[in-house]
Amino acid sequence: LKNKTSGLDKDYATQWSYGKAETFSLMIPNIKGGASDLLINNKKAIATIEPKYRRALYEAQINQYWGDQPFTSGAVYTGAFVVFLFILGLFIVKGKYKWFLLIATIISILLAWGKNFMWLSDIFLDYFPGYNKFRAVSMILVIAELSIPILAVITLYEIYKKPTIIKENKKWFFISLALTAGLALLFWLMPTTFFSFFSAKELEEFSKQAGQKGLDEFLNIIETARIAVFKADVIRSFLFIIIGAGLIYLWSFFKLHKTVFLLALPVIFAADLIPVTNRYLNKDNYVNKKIIDNPFPISKADEIILNDKEAYFRVYNMTVNTFNDASTSYYHKSVGGYHGAKLKKYQEFIDYVLIPEITTFYSVIKNNPTDSSLKAALYNMKGFNMLNTKYIIYNKDAPPLLNPYALGNAWFINNIKIVPDANTEITEVANIDPSNTVVVDKRYEHLFVNKDIKRDTNAKIMLISYKPNCLEYKVENLKHTHLAVFSDIFYPNGWNAYLDGQIVPHFRVNYLFRAMIMPPGNHSVIFKFEPKIFYIGERISLVGSILLYLTLLTTLYWQIRRKRKKC
């Protein structure tokens, strides 16, 4: 229970926690190696590695990033000279605003540490509205990325406005230089004194291999290569701070010409920041317009699936990282994809149901399955079958697998299994035949108490119209009360269920899916997304627009009237 919040679980929200030592990336970008990539691809690293060891590093898939996060697209870097100005500003800038900026910076850094400073993260995850909806606490560093440059700019303005301010605060100038350039120089001279060049996960893995022949030599090679990457950026930041501080010193003590000072500043900032930016956003990220018009060339598997004219089914693409890649969704409705704000229930369904099914299915696929073993594997993909996963792409250049056990857009069941809570509900999904049985949390039991639910063999339920915000079904031949399961996610906030035009209750089954009780007869069932907040906002917007136009017309009327009176 300590791990639970009203949003994401704490261990999930804090997966991307910035390491304490990694915080120096604000001043030195590659303090932990930069973006996740193979170490062998780094030019500075490879220059230190003898050719005979390069293949071993490649085969071991050694990463150039050795920080605490699972992986990263790059460091949070504000600029070496910018950090120097920020520190200097804390000493020489007067007024209360610098303290607000300092507090914002410190809180941002401490929260970005996440699980490495958990007591503060606990407070925010438990008590600050909306905070537990973010899936990566390191995102909060955007505040430091704003507050640090703001104070740096204020500092520069004070120095420009009053050049003698550095003379008057000579001690603080050199203390700021020591805290930035001096610290960088110490890092360069004694890297292993201040930093480890292996992540905690790597150390754990290597400890399991302790005693293996050549392991120590291999670790020394990795450390040497990473130190080369580290030292290159440390000395880089050191030089930018010295150059920037030197410019300020000349301005203050030797009355450097104003034009030279004003032209040199942007050159220093650009020379520092643009090359670091180009590490992550460069010509490789820009592509020909023709490619943008067709970003995902259609494959043979895609063509076959697109020939299926059924309105609504899902596709599982094994050839990509299913739940971190959205390319499949370009042509199909995918069980996977990616979004930074996934529904919590669906993410948990992925973790506890779909991922284990994928692991089992993949082990079958890679061992040349027989027709019977393949069918058995498809039958046991219960989560995928409930999601109406009709096709599985295992090779883009081959026809996709047609899944005969996909349960369709909706189906009726015979048996209801009541469980005490949601945790039991998700674990029991693996133990049922979803085509015939559902697992229901006890909180919904009152909806079908004293109802004799049966499934008629001739009963039919068909999707006849599909839109993302409106799904319409036709129900026929119900001789008894039925329970229908719909292959869509139960999300009560805004979704309404209509039976023959009347709003009726619907509820959750099998942890994720919609269900509805239906009386005997033929029916029309419609699910509509009708969030009240949208319609309220729409009306407020309309009233606001009317008032704005009335105000403009009234102002125009009085202006015209005033001019006529003057005439």
Coordinates of C-alpha atoms in Angstrom, one line a residue:
L1 CA 0.0 0.0 0.0
K2 CA 2.9 2.4 0.6
N3 CA 3.7 2.1 -3.1
K4 CA 0.2 3.2 -4.1
T5 CA -1.0 6.7 -5.0
S6 CA -4.2 8.0 -6.5
G7 CA -2.2 8.0 -9.8
L8 CA 0.8 6.0 -10.8
D9 CA 2.5 3.6 -8.4
K10 CA 5.6 5.2 -6.8
D11 CA 8.1 2.8 -8.1
Y12 CA 6.7 3.3 -11.6
A13 CA 6.7 7.1 -11.3
T14 CA 10.3 7.2 -10.0
Q15 CA 11.9 4.8 -12.5
W16 CA 13.5 7.8 -14.3
S17 CA 15.1 9.3 -11.1
Y18 CA 18.0 11.5 -11.7
G19 CA 21.2 10.4 -9.9
K20 CA 22.6 12.8 -7.4
A21 CA 26.0 12.9 -9.1
E22 CA 24.2 13.1 -12.5
T23 CA 22.9 16.6 -11.4
F24 CA 26.4 18.0 -12.4
S25 CA 25.1 17.5 -16.0
L26 CA 23.6 21.0 -15.6
M27 CA 27.2 22.2 -16.0
I28 CA 29.0 19.2 -17.6
P29 CA 26.7 17.5 -20.2
N30 CA 28.5 14.1 -20.4
I31 CA 29.0 13.7 -16.7
K32 CA 27.4 10.3 -17.0
G33 CA 28.1 9.6 -20.6
G34 CA 25.2 11.5 -22.3
A35 CA 22.5 9.7 -24.2
S36 CA 22.1 5.9 -24.1
D37 CA 24.0 4.4 -27.0
L38 CA 26.7 1.8 -27.5
L39 CA 30.0 2.9 -26.0
I40 CA 31.7 1.6 -29.1
N41 CA 29.9 4.3 -31.2
N42 CA 31.5 7.1 -29.2
K43 CA 34.6 8.5 -31.0
K44 CA 36.3 9.7 -27.8
A45 CA 35.8 6.3 -26.2
I46 CA 36.9 4.2 -29.2
A47 CA 40.1 6.1 -29.4
T48 CA 41.1 4.6 -26.0
I49 CA 40.2 1.0 -26.9
E50 CA 42.6 -1.3 -28.6
P51 CA 41.1 -2.9 -31.7
K52 CA 41.2 -6.4 -30.2
Y53 CA 38.8 -5.4 -27.5
R54 CA 36.2 -3.5 -29.6
R55 CA 34.3 -6.5 -30.7
A56 CA 34.0 -7.7 -27.1
L57 CA 32.5 -4.3 -26.1
Y58 CA 30.1 -4.5 -29.0
E59 CA 28.9 -8.1 -28.2
A60 CA 28.5 -7.1 -24.5
Q61 CA 26.4 -4.1 -25.6
I62 CA 28.2 -1.8 -23.2
N63 CA 26.4 1.5 -22.9
Q64 CA 28.1 4.9 -23.0
Y65 CA 25.5 6.1 -20.4
W66 CA 26.3 4.9 -16.9
G67 CA 23.8 6.9 -14.9
D68 CA 20.9 5.7 -12.6
Q69 CA 18.1 6.0 -15.1
P70 CA 17.1 2.9 -17.2
F71 CA 18.0 4.8 -20.3
T72 CA 18.0 8.4 -21.5
S73 CA 17.9 10.5 -24.7
G74 CA 20.5 13.0 -23.3
A75 CA 21.6 15.0 -20.4
V76 CA 19.8 18.1 -18.9
Y77 CA 22.4 20.8 -19.7
T78 CA 21.9 24.5 -19.0
G79 CA 25.4 25.6 -20.0
A80 CA 28.7 25.8 -18.2
F81 CA 29.0 29.6 -18.3
V82 CA 25.3 29.9 -17.5
V83 CA 25.8 27.9 -14.3
F84 CA 28.8 30.1 -13.4
L85 CA 26.6 33.2 -13.8
F86 CA 23.9 31.6 -11.7
I87 CA 26.3 30.9 -8.8
L88 CA 27.8 34.4 -9.1
G89 CA 24.3 35.9 -9.1
L90 CA 23.6 34.3 -5.8
F91 CA 26.4 36.4 -4.3
I92 CA 26.1 39.8 -6.1
V93 CA 22.5 40.2 -7.2
K94 CA 20.4 42.1 -4.6
G95 CA 16.7 41.6 -3.9
K96 CA 14.3 38.8 -3.1
Y97 CA 13.8 37.3 -6.6
K98 CA 17.1 35.5 -6.6
W99 CA 16.0 33.5 -3.5
F100 CA 12.8 32.5 -5.3
L101 CA 14.9 31.3 -8.2
L102 CA 17.3 29.5 -6.0
I103 CA 14.5 27.7 -4.1
A104 CA 12.8 26.7 -7.3
T105 CA 16.1 25.3 -8.6
I106 CA 16.8 23.3 -5.4
I107 CA 13.2 21.9 -5.2
S108 CA 13.4 20.9 -8.9
I109 CA 16.7 19.1 -8.4
L110 CA 15.6 17.3 -5.2
L111 CA 12.3 16.2 -6.8
A112 CA 14.2 15.0 -9.9
W113 CA 16.2 12.7 -7.7
G114 CA 13.0 10.8 -7.1
K115 CA 13.8 7.5 -5.4
N116 CA 17.2 8.9 -4.5
F117 CA 15.5 11.4 -2.2
M118 CA 12.3 9.5 -1.6
W119 CA 10.9 11.3 1.5
L120 CA 10.3 14.5 -0.6
S121 CA 8.9 12.5 -3.5
D122 CA 6.6 10.8 -1.1
I123 CA 5.2 14.1 0.0
F124 CA 4.6 15.4 -3.5
L125 CA 3.2 12.1 -4.8
D126 CA 0.8 11.8 -1.9
Y127 CA -0.4 15.3 -1.4
F128 CA 0.2 17.6 -4.4
P129 CA -2.6 17.4 -7.0
G130 CA -1.6 16.0 -10.4
Y131 CA 2.0 15.3 -9.4
N132 CA 1.5 11.5 -9.3
K133 CA 0.2 11.5 -12.9
F134 CA 3.7 12.1 -14.3
R135 CA 5.6 9.0 -15.2
A136 CA 9.1 10.4 -15.0
V137 CA 10.1 12.6 -12.1
S138 CA 13.2 13.8 -13.9
M139 CA 10.8 16.0 -16.0
I140 CA 10.7 18.4 -13.2
L141 CA 14.2 19.6 -14.1
V142 CA 12.5 21.9 -16.7
I143 CA 12.1 24.3 -13.7
A144 CA 15.8 24.4 -13.1
E145 CA 16.4 24.8 -16.9
L146 CA 14.3 28.0 -16.6
S147 CA 15.3 29.3 -13.2
I148 CA 19.1 29.0 -13.7
P149 CA 19.3 30.9 -17.0
I150 CA 16.9 33.6 -15.6
L151 CA 19.2 34.4 -12.7
A152 CA 22.2 34.2 -15.1
V153 CA 20.6 36.8 -17.3
I154 CA 19.8 39.0 -14.3
T155 CA 23.5 38.7 -13.2
L156 CA 24.8 39.7 -16.6
Y157 CA 22.4 42.7 -16.6
E158 CA 23.8 43.8 -13.2
I159 CA 27.4 43.4 -14.5
Y160 CA 26.6 45.4 -17.7
K161 CA 24.7 48.1 -15.8
K162 CA 27.5 48.5 -13.2
P163 CA 30.9 47.1 -14.3
T164 CA 32.4 48.0 -10.9
I165 CA 30.2 45.4 -9.2
I166 CA 32.9 42.7 -9.8
K167 CA 35.6 44.9 -8.3
E168 CA 33.3 45.5 -5.3
N169 CA 32.7 41.7 -5.0
K170 CA 36.0 40.4 -6.1
K171 CA 36.0 37.7 -3.4
W172 CA 32.6 36.3 -4.5
F173 CA 33.8 36.3 -8.2
F174 CA 36.7 34.0 -7.4
I175 CA 34.6 31.9 -5.1
S176 CA 32.1 31.4 -7.9
L177 CA 34.9 30.5 -10.2
A178 CA 36.3 28.0 -7.7
L179 CA 32.8 26.4 -7.3
T180 CA 32.5 25.9 -11.0
A181 CA 35.7 25.9 -13.0
G182 CA 37.7 24.8 -9.9
L183 CA 35.4 21.9 -9.3
A184 CA 35.5 20.9 -13.0
L185 CA 39.3 20.9 -12.9
L186 CA 39.3 18.7 -9.8
F187 CA 37.0 16.3 -11.6
W188 CA 39.4 16.2 -14.6
L189 CA 42.4 15.6 -12.4
M190 CA 40.9 12.9 -10.1
P191 CA 37.8 11.4 -11.9
T192 CA 37.7 8.2 -9.9
T193 CA 37.9 10.0 -6.6
F194 CA 34.6 11.7 -7.2
F195 CA 32.7 9.3 -9.5
S196 CA 32.0 5.7 -10.3
F197 CA 32.0 4.9 -14.0
F198 CA 29.5 2.0 -13.7
S199 CA 25.8 2.1 -12.9
A200 CA 24.4 0.3 -9.9
K201 CA 22.7 -2.2 -12.3
E202 CA 26.0 -2.9 -14.1
L203 CA 27.8 -3.4 -10.9
E204 CA 25.2 -5.9 -9.8
E205 CA 25.5 -7.8 -13.1
F206 CA 29.3 -7.8 -13.0
S207 CA 29.3 -9.1 -9.4
K208 CA 27.5 -12.2 -10.6
Q209 CA 30.4 -12.8 -12.9
A210 CA 33.1 -12.3 -10.2
G211 CA 36.1 -14.6 -10.7
Q212 CA 35.7 -15.0 -14.4
K213 CA 38.9 -14.9 -16.4
G214 CA 39.7 -11.5 -17.8
L215 CA 36.7 -9.8 -16.1
D216 CA 38.9 -7.2 -14.3
E217 CA 40.8 -6.4 -17.5
F218 CA 37.4 -6.0 -19.3
L219 CA 36.1 -3.6 -16.6
N220 CA 39.3 -1.6 -16.7
I221 CA 38.8 -1.1 -20.5
I222 CA 35.2 0.1 -20.0
E223 CA 36.3 2.4 -17.2
T224 CA 39.1 3.9 -19.3
A225 CA 36.8 4.5 -22.2
R226 CA 34.1 6.1 -20.1
I227 CA 36.7 8.3 -18.3
A228 CA 37.8 9.6 -21.7
V229 CA 34.2 10.6 -22.6
F230 CA 33.8 12.2 -19.1
K231 CA 37.1 14.1 -19.2
A232 CA 36.5 15.5 -22.7
D233 CA 33.3 17.3 -21.5
V234 CA 34.8 18.3 -18.1
I235 CA 37.7 20.2 -19.7
R236 CA 35.2 21.6 -22.2
S237 CA 33.0 23.1 -19.5
F238 CA 36.1 24.3 -17.6
L239 CA 37.3 26.2 -20.7
F240 CA 33.9 27.9 -21.3
I241 CA 33.7 29.0 -17.7
I242 CA 37.3 30.4 -17.8
I243 CA 36.6 32.2 -21.1
G244 CA 33.3 33.6 -19.9
A245 CA 34.7 34.7 -16.5
G246 CA 37.7 36.2 -18.3
L247 CA 35.4 38.3 -20.4
I248 CA 33.6 39.6 -17.4
Y249 CA 37.0 40.3 -15.6
L250 CA 38.2 42.3 -18.6
W251 CA 34.9 44.3 -18.7
S252 CA 35.1 45.1 -15.0
F253 CA 38.8 45.7 -14.4
F254 CA 40.2 46.8 -17.8
K255 CA 37.2 48.7 -19.2
L256 CA 36.7 46.4 -22.2
H257 CA 34.8 48.2 -25.0
K258 CA 31.1 47.8 -24.8
T259 CA 30.7 46.5 -28.4
V260 CA 33.3 43.8 -27.9
F261 CA 31.6 42.7 -24.6
L262 CA 28.1 42.6 -26.1
L263 CA 29.3 40.7 -29.2
A264 CA 31.5 38.3 -27.3
L265 CA 28.7 37.1 -24.9
P266 CA 26.4 35.5 -27.5
V267 CA 29.4 34.0 -29.2
I268 CA 30.4 32.2 -26.0
F269 CA 26.8 31.1 -25.3
A270 CA 26.3 29.8 -28.8
A271 CA 29.7 28.1 -29.0
D272 CA 28.8 26.3 -25.7
L273 CA 25.2 25.3 -26.3
I274 CA 24.8 24.7 -30.0
P275 CA 27.4 21.8 -30.2
V276 CA 25.7 20.1 -27.3
T277 CA 22.3 20.6 -28.9
N278 CA 23.7 19.1 -32.1
R279 CA 24.5 15.9 -30.3
Y280 CA 20.8 15.2 -30.0
L281 CA 19.2 17.3 -32.7
N282 CA 21.3 17.4 -35.9
K283 CA 21.1 16.7 -39.7
D284 CA 20.3 13.0 -38.9
N285 CA 17.0 14.2 -37.4
Y286 CA 15.9 16.0 -40.5
V287 CA 14.7 14.0 -43.5
N288 CA 13.5 14.6 -47.0
K289 CA 9.9 15.8 -47.4
K290 CA 9.1 12.7 -49.5
I291 CA 10.0 10.5 -46.5
I292 CA 7.7 12.6 -44.2
D293 CA 4.9 12.1 -46.7
N294 CA 5.4 8.4 -46.3
P295 CA 7.2 7.9 -42.9
F296 CA 6.4 4.2 -42.6
P297 CA 6.7 2.4 -46.0
I298 CA 3.9 -0.1 -46.2
S299 CA 4.9 -3.8 -45.8
K300 CA 3.4 -6.9 -47.2
A301 CA 1.9 -7.7 -43.8
D302 CA 0.4 -4.2 -43.7
E303 CA -1.2 -4.6 -47.2
I304 CA -2.8 -7.9 -46.3
I305 CA -4.3 -6.6 -43.0
L306 CA -5.6 -3.4 -44.8
N307 CA -7.5 -5.6 -47.2
D308 CA -9.6 -6.8 -44.3
K309 CA -12.6 -4.4 -44.4
E310 CA -13.9 -5.3 -40.9
A311 CA -14.4 -1.9 -39.1
Y312 CA -12.6 -2.5 -35.8
F313 CA -10.0 -5.0 -34.7
R314 CA -6.5 -4.7 -33.3
V315 CA -3.0 -5.8 -34.5
Y316 CA 0.0 -7.0 -32.5
N317 CA 3.3 -6.2 -34.1
M318 CA 6.1 -8.4 -32.9
T319 CA 8.8 -6.8 -35.1
V320 CA 8.9 -3.5 -33.0
N321 CA 9.1 -2.7 -29.4
T322 CA 5.3 -3.1 -29.1
F323 CA 4.6 -0.7 -26.2
N324 CA 7.3 1.9 -26.9
D325 CA 6.7 2.2 -30.7
A326 CA 3.8 3.9 -32.4
S327 CA 4.6 3.0 -36.0
T328 CA 2.0 0.2 -36.1
S329 CA -0.7 2.7 -35.4
Y330 CA 0.0 4.5 -38.6
Y331 CA -1.9 1.8 -40.5
H332 CA -3.8 -0.2 -37.9
K333 CA -5.4 -0.1 -34.5
S334 CA -2.6 -1.5 -32.4
V335 CA -2.6 -3.1 -29.0
G336 CA 0.6 -1.2 -28.4
G337 CA 2.0 2.2 -29.3
Y338 CA 3.4 4.9 -27.0
H339 CA 2.2 7.8 -25.1
G340 CA 3.7 9.6 -22.1
A341 CA 0.3 9.6 -20.3
K342 CA -1.0 6.0 -20.6
L343 CA -4.0 5.0 -18.7
K344 CA -2.9 3.4 -15.5
K345 CA -5.2 0.4 -15.8
Y346 CA -4.0 -0.3 -19.3
Q347 CA -0.3 -0.1 -18.2
E348 CA -1.0 -2.5 -15.4
F349 CA -2.8 -4.8 -17.8
I350 CA 0.3 -4.7 -20.1
D351 CA 2.7 -5.4 -17.2
Y352 CA 0.7 -8.2 -15.5
V353 CA -1.1 -9.8 -18.4
L354 CA 0.2 -8.9 -21.9
I355 CA 4.0 -9.0 -21.2
P356 CA 3.9 -12.6 -19.7
E357 CA 1.8 -13.7 -22.7
I358 CA 4.2 -12.1 -25.1
T359 CA 7.2 -13.9 -23.4
T360 CA 5.5 -17.3 -23.6
F361 CA 4.3 -16.7 -27.2
Y362 CA 7.7 -15.6 -28.4
S363 CA 9.4 -18.7 -27.0
V364 CA 6.9 -20.8 -29.0
I365 CA 7.4 -18.8 -32.2
K366 CA 11.2 -18.9 -32.2
N367 CA 11.3 -22.7 -31.9
N368 CA 9.7 -23.6 -35.3
P369 CA 6.2 -24.3 -33.9
T370 CA 3.9 -27.0 -35.3
D371 CA 0.3 -26.0 -36.3
S372 CA -1.1 -27.4 -33.1
S373 CA 1.5 -25.7 -30.8
L374 CA 0.9 -22.4 -32.5
K375 CA -2.9 -22.7 -32.0
A376 CA -2.4 -23.6 -28.4
A377 CA -0.1 -20.5 -27.9
L378 CA -2.7 -18.3 -29.6
Y379 CA -5.5 -19.7 -27.4
N380 CA -3.5 -18.9 -24.3
M381 CA -3.0 -15.3 -25.2
K382 CA -6.2 -14.4 -23.3
G383 CA -5.4 -10.7 -22.8
F384 CA -4.8 -10.3 -26.5
N385 CA -7.9 -12.3 -27.4
M386 CA -10.0 -10.1 -25.2
L387 CA -8.5 -7.1 -27.0
N388 CA -9.7 -8.5 -30.3
T389 CA -6.2 -9.0 -31.7
K390 CA -7.1 -10.4 -35.0
Y391 CA -3.6 -10.2 -36.7
I392 CA -0.1 -10.7 -35.4
I393 CA 2.8 -9.4 -37.5
Y394 CA 5.9 -11.6 -36.9
N395 CA 7.7 -10.7 -40.1
K396 CA 6.9 -7.5 -42.1
D397 CA 7.6 -9.3 -45.4
A398 CA 5.4 -12.3 -44.7
P399 CA 1.7 -12.7 -44.3
P400 CA 0.5 -12.0 -40.7
L401 CA -0.8 -14.6 -38.4
L402 CA -4.6 -14.7 -38.3
N403 CA -5.7 -15.3 -34.7
P404 CA -8.8 -17.5 -34.7
Y405 CA -9.3 -17.0 -31.0
A406 CA -9.8 -13.2 -31.1
L407 CA -13.1 -12.7 -29.3
G408 CA -14.5 -9.9 -31.5
N409 CA -15.8 -6.5 -30.6
A410 CA -18.3 -7.9 -28.1
W411 CA -19.4 -11.3 -26.8
F412 CA -21.7 -12.9 -24.3
I413 CA -20.6 -15.1 -21.3
N414 CA -22.2 -17.7 -19.1
N415 CA -20.2 -17.5 -15.9
I416 CA -19.3 -14.8 -13.4
K417 CA -16.5 -15.1 -10.9
I418 CA -16.7 -12.6 -8.1
V419 CA -13.4 -11.6 -6.5
P420 CA -12.8 -9.3 -3.4
D421 CA -10.6 -6.6 -5.1
A422 CA -8.9 -5.4 -8.2
N423 CA -5.6 -7.0 -7.4
T424 CA -7.3 -10.5 -7.3
E425 CA -9.2 -9.5 -10.4
I426 CA -6.1 -9.0 -12.6
T427 CA -4.4 -12.2 -11.4
E428 CA -7.5 -14.3 -12.0
V429 CA -7.7 -13.2 -15.7
A430 CA -5.0 -15.9 -16.5
N431 CA -7.2 -18.6 -14.9
I432 CA -10.4 -18.2 -16.9
D433 CA -11.7 -18.9 -20.3
P434 CA -12.6 -15.3 -21.3
S435 CA -15.0 -16.5 -24.0
N436 CA -17.2 -18.0 -21.4
T437 CA -16.3 -16.4 -18.0
V438 CA -15.6 -13.0 -16.5
V439 CA -13.9 -11.9 -13.3
V440 CA -15.7 -9.1 -11.6
D441 CA -14.6 -7.0 -8.6
K442 CA -17.1 -7.4 -5.7
R443 CA -17.9 -3.6 -5.8
Y444 CA -20.0 -4.3 -9.0
E445 CA -21.8 -7.3 -7.6
H446 CA -25.0 -5.3 -6.9
L447 CA -25.6 -4.7 -10.6
F448 CA -26.4 -8.3 -11.3
V449 CA -27.7 -9.7 -7.9
N450 CA -30.8 -11.8 -8.4
K451 CA -30.4 -11.8 -12.2
D452 CA -30.5 -15.1 -13.9
I453 CA -27.8 -14.6 -16.5
K454 CA -27.5 -17.1 -19.3
R455 CA -26.1 -17.2 -22.8
D456 CA -28.4 -18.3 -25.6
T457 CA -26.7 -20.1 -28.5
N458 CA -28.6 -18.0 -31.1
A459 CA -27.9 -14.6 -29.3
K460 CA -25.9 -12.2 -31.5
I461 CA -24.1 -8.9 -30.8
M462 CA -22.5 -7.0 -33.7
L463 CA -20.7 -3.7 -34.0
I464 CA -22.4 -1.8 -36.8
S465 CA -20.8 1.7 -36.4
Y466 CA -17.4 2.7 -35.1
K467 CA -16.0 6.1 -34.2
P468 CA -13.5 6.8 -31.5
N469 CA -16.1 8.6 -29.5
C470 CA -19.2 6.6 -30.4
L471 CA -19.6 2.8 -30.9
E472 CA -23.0 1.3 -31.9
Y473 CA -24.0 -2.3 -31.5
K474 CA -26.9 -4.4 -32.7
V475 CA -28.2 -7.1 -30.4
E476 CA -30.5 -9.9 -31.5
N477 CA -32.2 -13.1 -30.2
L478 CA -31.9 -12.6 -26.4
K479 CA -34.3 -15.0 -24.7
H480 CA -32.8 -14.5 -21.3
T481 CA -30.9 -11.8 -19.4
H482 CA -27.4 -11.6 -20.8
L483 CA -24.1 -10.2 -19.8
A484 CA -22.1 -8.7 -22.7
V485 CA -18.4 -8.0 -22.6
F486 CA -17.0 -5.3 -24.9
S487 CA -13.5 -5.3 -26.2
D488 CA -12.9 -1.7 -25.1
I489 CA -11.4 -0.2 -22.0
F490 CA -13.7 0.7 -19.2
Y491 CA -13.3 4.4 -18.4
P492 CA -16.3 5.8 -16.6
N493 CA -15.2 9.5 -16.7
G494 CA -17.2 10.8 -19.7
W495 CA -18.4 7.5 -21.3
N496 CA -22.2 6.8 -21.2
A497 CA -23.9 3.6 -22.2
Y498 CA -27.3 3.7 -23.9
L499 CA -29.6 0.7 -24.2
D500 CA -32.4 1.4 -26.7
G501 CA -31.8 5.1 -26.2
Q502 CA -31.8 5.1 -22.4
I503 CA -28.7 5.6 -20.2
V504 CA -28.0 2.4 -18.3
P505 CA -25.1 1.3 -16.0
H506 CA -22.0 -0.4 -17.4
F507 CA -19.2 -1.7 -15.3
R508 CA -15.7 -3.2 -15.4
V509 CA -14.8 -6.9 -15.9
N510 CA -11.5 -8.8 -16.3
Y511 CA -9.8 -5.7 -14.8
L512 CA -10.0 -3.6 -18.0
F513 CA -13.1 -4.2 -20.1
R514 CA -16.6 -2.8 -20.3
A515 CA -19.6 -5.0 -19.6
M516 CA -23.4 -4.4 -19.5
I517 CA -26.4 -6.4 -18.4
M518 CA -29.1 -6.8 -21.1
P519 CA -32.7 -7.9 -20.8
P520 CA -34.4 -10.4 -23.2
G521 CA -35.2 -9.0 -26.7
N522 CA -33.5 -7.2 -29.5
H523 CA -31.6 -4.1 -28.7
S524 CA -29.6 -1.1 -29.8
V525 CA -26.5 -0.4 -27.7
I526 CA -24.5 2.8 -28.0
F527 CA -21.4 3.9 -26.1
K528 CA -20.8 7.7 -26.3
F529 CA -18.0 9.8 -25.0
E530 CA -19.8 12.8 -23.5
P531 CA -17.6 14.4 -20.8
K532 CA -19.6 17.0 -18.9
I533 CA -16.5 19.2 -18.5
F534 CA -16.2 19.5 -22.3
Y535 CA -19.7 20.7 -22.7
I536 CA -19.5 23.0 -19.7
G537 CA -16.3 24.5 -21.1
E538 CA -17.9 24.8 -24.6
R539 CA -20.8 26.8 -23.1
I540 CA -18.4 29.0 -21.1
S541 CA -16.4 29.6 -24.2
L542 CA -19.5 30.5 -26.2
V543 CA -20.7 33.0 -23.5
G544 CA -17.2 34.5 -23.2
S545 CA -17.1 34.9 -27.0
I546 CA -20.5 36.6 -27.0
L547 CA -19.5 39.0 -24.2
L548 CA -16.2 39.8 -26.0
Y549 CA -18.1 40.7 -29.2
L550 CA -20.7 42.7 -27.3
T551 CA -17.9 44.6 -25.6
L552 CA -16.2 45.3 -28.9
L553 CA -19.5 46.4 -30.5
T554 CA -20.3 48.7 -27.5
T555 CA -16.8 50.2 -27.6
L556 CA -17.1 50.8 -31.4
Y557 CA -20.6 52.3 -30.9
W558 CA -19.4 54.8 -28.3
Q559 CA -16.3 55.7 -30.3
I560 CA -18.5 56.5 -33.4
R561 CA -21.0 58.4 -31.3
R562 CA -18.2 60.5 -29.6
K563 CA -16.8 61.4 -33.1
R564 CA -20.3 62.5 -34.3
K565 CA -20.8 64.8 -31.3
K566 CA -17.4 66.5 -32.0
C567 CA -18.6 67.1 -35.5

